[in-house]
């Protein structure tokens, strides 16, 4: 809206989250109150119908805001034992929802970090990504005669951290309004906020991969994969 455009991008996104998420979450409180007088069978059917309605709006929220909320959609959509089937089905598409960045952007990022043209480092570098996520994009390449995977940081750190902080504030508000279904959402978001910055440092990921390889280097089931 015109009013939202007056604010900084991070504030604008937080306002958009609030305006989209609060009515959705509030609808569950209203529904719970309305269904108290119904028999159990009718109540279950009504809940199934409401989950379908709400899940579609949750999917749109994730698609509209993207960024960190894509990650939230991916996590939520995988919680088959906790979430209603309608939500898991609606959010399943977020598993592959991140659109690829242009090769021009990838090339510029790789060459800036290496300080050299891609052609001077890799014999080949596939312009089509094999995987794209909210944080990074992966391309096949050949380095010193070896097929390698090049994971390129997409540079969304500031946006993602701002989104996490926004979601934390929203979680605190929902808890105060008792719209969190009894879940300790602030603790969940705070725990992720404490580690999410590390996701942008691929050196930490490399250390973990090397540690994993060292621990399982004599495992016959994995030795052909490492």
Short mmCIF file of C-alpha atoms in Angstrom, two decimals:
data_model
loop_
_atom_site.label_atom_id
_atom_site.label_comp_id
_atom_site.label_asym_id
_atom_site.label_seq_id
_atom_site.Cartn_x
_atom_site.Cartn_y
_atom_site.Cartn_z
CA UNK A 1 0.00 0.00 0.00
CA UNK A 2 1.00 3.67 -0.30
CA UNK A 3 1.33 3.94 3.47
CA UNK A 4 3.73 0.98 3.67
CA UNK A 5 6.00 2.47 1.01
CA UNK A 6 6.80 5.35 3.38
CA UNK A 7 8.78 2.98 5.61
CA UNK A 8 12.19 1.35 5.21
CA UNK A 9 12.13 -2.04 3.43
CA UNK A 10 12.61 -4.10 6.62
CA UNK A 11 9.85 -2.18 8.43
CA UNK A 12 7.62 -2.50 5.39
CA UNK A 13 8.09 -6.26 5.38
CA UNK A 14 7.31 -6.46 9.09
CA UNK A 15 4.11 -4.49 8.61
CA UNK A 16 3.15 -6.73 5.71
CA UNK A 17 3.74 -9.81 7.89
CA UNK A 18 1.61 -8.35 10.67
CA UNK A 19 -1.28 -7.42 8.37
CA UNK A 20 -1.27 -10.83 6.66
CA UNK A 21 -0.56 -13.11 9.62
CA UNK A 22 -2.68 -11.58 12.40
CA UNK A 23 -6.07 -12.04 10.67
CA UNK A 24 -5.06 -15.59 9.75
CA UNK A 25 -4.06 -16.52 13.29
CA UNK A 26 -7.02 -14.69 14.82
CA UNK A 27 -9.37 -16.73 12.64
CA UNK A 28 -8.32 -19.83 14.59
CA UNK A 29 -9.31 -18.22 17.88
CA UNK A 30 -12.68 -17.20 16.47
CA UNK A 31 -13.22 -20.64 14.97
CA UNK A 32 -12.39 -22.37 18.24
CA UNK A 33 -15.00 -20.25 20.04
CA UNK A 34 -17.68 -20.88 17.40
CA UNK A 35 -17.18 -24.65 17.33
CA UNK A 36 -17.55 -25.25 21.05
CA UNK A 37 -21.25 -26.06 20.72
CA UNK A 38 -20.88 -28.51 17.81
CA UNK A 39 -20.67 -32.32 18.25
CA UNK A 40 -17.18 -33.83 17.76
CA UNK A 41 -17.80 -35.18 14.23
CA UNK A 42 -19.11 -31.88 12.94
CA UNK A 43 -16.28 -30.09 14.74
CA UNK A 44 -13.62 -32.21 13.01
CA UNK A 45 -15.13 -31.55 9.57
CA UNK A 46 -15.31 -27.82 10.28
CA UNK A 47 -11.67 -27.78 11.37
CA UNK A 48 -10.62 -29.62 8.21
CA UNK A 49 -12.42 -27.02 6.12
CA UNK A 50 -10.84 -24.16 8.05
CA UNK A 51 -7.35 -25.65 7.71
CA UNK A 52 -7.82 -25.77 3.93
CA UNK A 53 -8.87 -22.12 3.88
CA UNK A 54 -6.08 -20.98 6.20
CA UNK A 55 -3.33 -23.08 4.61
CA UNK A 56 -3.91 -21.52 1.19
CA UNK A 57 -3.58 -18.06 2.72
CA UNK A 58 -0.47 -19.15 4.56
CA UNK A 59 1.00 -20.34 1.27
CA UNK A 60 0.28 -16.95 -0.32
CA UNK A 61 1.88 -15.18 2.64
CA UNK A 62 5.09 -17.19 2.19
CA UNK A 63 5.08 -16.62 -1.58
CA UNK A 64 4.50 -12.87 -1.20
CA UNK A 65 7.16 -12.25 1.46
CA UNK A 66 9.74 -14.89 0.39
CA UNK A 67 13.14 -14.47 2.13
CA UNK A 68 13.19 -16.01 5.60
CA UNK A 69 9.49 -16.83 5.35
CA UNK A 70 10.27 -19.31 2.58
CA UNK A 71 12.43 -21.12 5.12
CA UNK A 72 9.59 -21.00 7.65
CA UNK A 73 7.28 -22.48 5.03
CA UNK A 74 9.76 -25.27 4.31
CA UNK A 75 10.09 -26.17 7.99
CA UNK A 76 6.34 -25.98 8.62
CA UNK A 77 5.53 -28.01 5.52
CA UNK A 78 7.79 -30.83 6.69
CA UNK A 79 6.18 -31.19 10.14
CA UNK A 80 3.84 -33.99 9.12
CA UNK A 81 3.43 -35.22 12.69
CA UNK A 82 2.50 -31.80 14.06
CA UNK A 83 0.75 -29.83 11.33
CA UNK A 84 -2.63 -30.53 9.69
CA UNK A 85 -2.30 -32.26 6.30
CA UNK A 86 -3.78 -29.21 4.57
CA UNK A 87 -0.88 -27.06 5.77
CA UNK A 88 1.76 -29.62 4.79
CA UNK A 89 0.23 -29.98 1.32
CA UNK A 90 -0.09 -26.22 0.78
CA UNK A 91 3.48 -25.50 1.88
CA UNK A 92 5.05 -28.42 0.04
CA UNK A 93 5.79 -26.17 -2.93
CA UNK A 94 8.04 -23.97 -0.77
CA UNK A 95 10.60 -26.79 -0.83
CA UNK A 96 11.49 -25.68 -4.36
CA UNK A 97 10.14 -22.15 -4.23
CA UNK A 98 13.36 -20.15 -4.38
CA UNK A 99 13.74 -18.68 -7.89
CA UNK A 100 17.28 -18.93 -9.33
CA UNK A 101 19.43 -15.83 -9.54
CA UNK A 102 20.76 -14.88 -12.96
CA UNK A 103 24.14 -16.27 -13.99
CA UNK A 104 25.30 -12.68 -14.43
CA UNK A 105 24.84 -12.16 -10.68
CA UNK A 106 26.49 -15.50 -9.86
CA UNK A 107 29.46 -14.80 -12.11
CA UNK A 108 29.98 -11.36 -10.60
CA UNK A 109 29.83 -12.77 -7.05
CA UNK A 110 32.27 -15.63 -7.74
CA UNK A 111 34.77 -13.43 -9.58
CA UNK A 112 34.63 -10.78 -6.87
CA UNK A 113 35.35 -13.34 -4.15
CA UNK A 114 38.10 -15.10 -6.12
CA UNK A 115 39.60 -11.91 -7.48
CA UNK A 116 39.93 -13.58 -10.88
CA UNK A 117 37.73 -14.41 -13.88
CA UNK A 118 35.83 -17.70 -13.61
CA UNK A 119 37.57 -19.00 -16.74
CA UNK A 120 40.96 -18.60 -15.02
CA UNK A 121 39.92 -20.84 -12.12
CA UNK A 122 37.50 -23.43 -13.53
CA UNK A 123 37.79 -25.42 -16.74
CA UNK A 124 33.99 -25.43 -16.97
CA UNK A 125 31.24 -23.72 -15.01
CA UNK A 126 27.62 -24.67 -15.69
CA UNK A 127 25.42 -21.58 -15.96
CA UNK A 128 22.30 -23.54 -14.94
CA UNK A 129 22.07 -24.12 -11.17
CA UNK A 130 21.47 -27.61 -9.82
CA UNK A 131 19.91 -26.23 -6.64
CA UNK A 132 18.65 -22.89 -5.37
CA UNK A 133 17.66 -21.99 -1.81
CA UNK A 134 16.94 -18.82 0.13
CA UNK A 135 20.60 -18.37 1.05
CA UNK A 136 22.70 -19.95 -1.69
CA UNK A 137 22.75 -21.35 -5.19
CA UNK A 138 24.79 -24.36 -6.36
CA UNK A 139 26.44 -24.80 -9.78
CA UNK A 140 28.40 -27.68 -11.29
CA UNK A 141 31.97 -26.89 -12.32
CA UNK A 142 35.28 -28.57 -13.13
CA UNK A 143 38.35 -27.62 -11.08
CA UNK A 144 41.76 -29.15 -11.83
CA UNK A 145 40.04 -31.98 -13.70
CA UNK A 146 37.64 -32.77 -10.84
CA UNK A 147 33.88 -32.31 -10.93
CA UNK A 148 32.93 -29.97 -8.08
CA UNK A 149 29.88 -28.20 -6.71
CA UNK A 150 30.25 -24.44 -6.26
CA UNK A 151 27.96 -23.01 -3.60
CA UNK A 152 27.44 -19.28 -4.10
CA UNK A 153 26.18 -16.98 -1.35
CA UNK A 154 23.23 -14.95 -2.65
CA UNK A 155 23.86 -12.10 -0.26
CA UNK A 156 20.51 -11.99 1.56
CA UNK A 157 21.98 -11.92 5.07
CA UNK A 158 20.69 -8.49 6.12
CA UNK A 159 17.19 -9.26 4.82
CA UNK A 160 17.02 -12.66 6.49
CA UNK A 161 18.24 -11.38 9.87
CA UNK A 162 15.73 -8.53 9.73
CA UNK A 163 12.98 -11.03 8.97
CA UNK A 164 14.01 -13.22 11.92
CA UNK A 165 13.93 -10.21 14.26
CA UNK A 166 10.50 -9.27 12.89
CA UNK A 167 9.17 -12.77 13.42
CA UNK A 168 10.52 -12.79 16.97
CA UNK A 169 8.60 -9.60 17.76
CA UNK A 170 5.47 -11.10 16.19
CA UNK A 171 5.94 -14.30 18.23
CA UNK A 172 6.16 -12.31 21.47
CA UNK A 173 2.98 -10.42 20.54
CA UNK A 174 1.10 -13.63 19.69
CA UNK A 175 2.12 -15.14 23.03
CA UNK A 176 0.85 -12.08 24.90
CA UNK A 177 -2.45 -12.23 22.96
CA UNK A 178 -2.67 -16.01 23.57
CA UNK A 179 -2.86 -16.69 19.84
CA UNK A 180 0.12 -19.05 19.83
CA UNK A 181 -1.85 -22.25 20.57
CA UNK A 182 0.22 -22.76 23.71
CA UNK A 183 3.50 -23.00 21.79
CA UNK A 184 6.59 -21.20 23.05
CA UNK A 185 7.19 -19.49 19.70
CA UNK A 186 9.54 -16.78 21.06
CA UNK A 187 11.97 -19.45 22.29
CA UNK A 188 11.84 -21.28 18.96
CA UNK A 189 12.54 -18.14 16.93
CA UNK A 190 15.21 -16.94 19.39
CA UNK A 191 17.02 -20.29 19.13
CA UNK A 192 17.12 -20.01 15.35
CA UNK A 193 18.16 -16.36 15.50
CA UNK A 194 21.20 -17.36 17.58
CA UNK A 195 22.53 -19.64 14.83
CA UNK A 196 21.15 -18.30 11.54
CA UNK A 197 24.02 -15.87 10.93
CA UNK A 198 26.37 -18.88 10.74
CA UNK A 199 24.46 -20.14 7.70
CA UNK A 200 26.05 -17.38 5.64
CA UNK A 201 29.58 -18.38 6.60
CA UNK A 202 30.34 -21.33 4.35
CA UNK A 203 33.67 -21.85 6.13
CA UNK A 204 31.70 -23.15 9.12
CA UNK A 205 29.81 -25.51 6.83
CA UNK A 206 33.11 -26.66 5.32
CA UNK A 207 34.53 -27.40 8.77
CA UNK A 208 31.48 -29.53 9.57
CA UNK A 209 31.75 -31.41 6.27
CA UNK A 210 35.44 -32.10 6.86
CA UNK A 211 34.70 -33.27 10.40
CA UNK A 212 31.95 -35.55 9.08
CA UNK A 213 34.28 -36.98 6.43
CA UNK A 214 36.97 -37.63 9.05
CA UNK A 215 34.56 -39.37 11.42
CA UNK A 216 33.15 -41.65 8.73
CA UNK A 217 36.16 -42.13 6.46
CA UNK A 218 36.42 -45.84 7.39
CA UNK A 219 32.67 -46.49 7.07
CA UNK A 220 32.23 -48.88 4.13
CA UNK A 221 28.71 -47.59 3.52
CA UNK A 222 29.91 -44.02 2.89
CA UNK A 223 33.49 -44.31 1.65
CA UNK A 224 32.41 -44.29 -1.98
CA UNK A 225 30.52 -41.04 -1.47
CA UNK A 226 33.35 -38.97 0.08
#
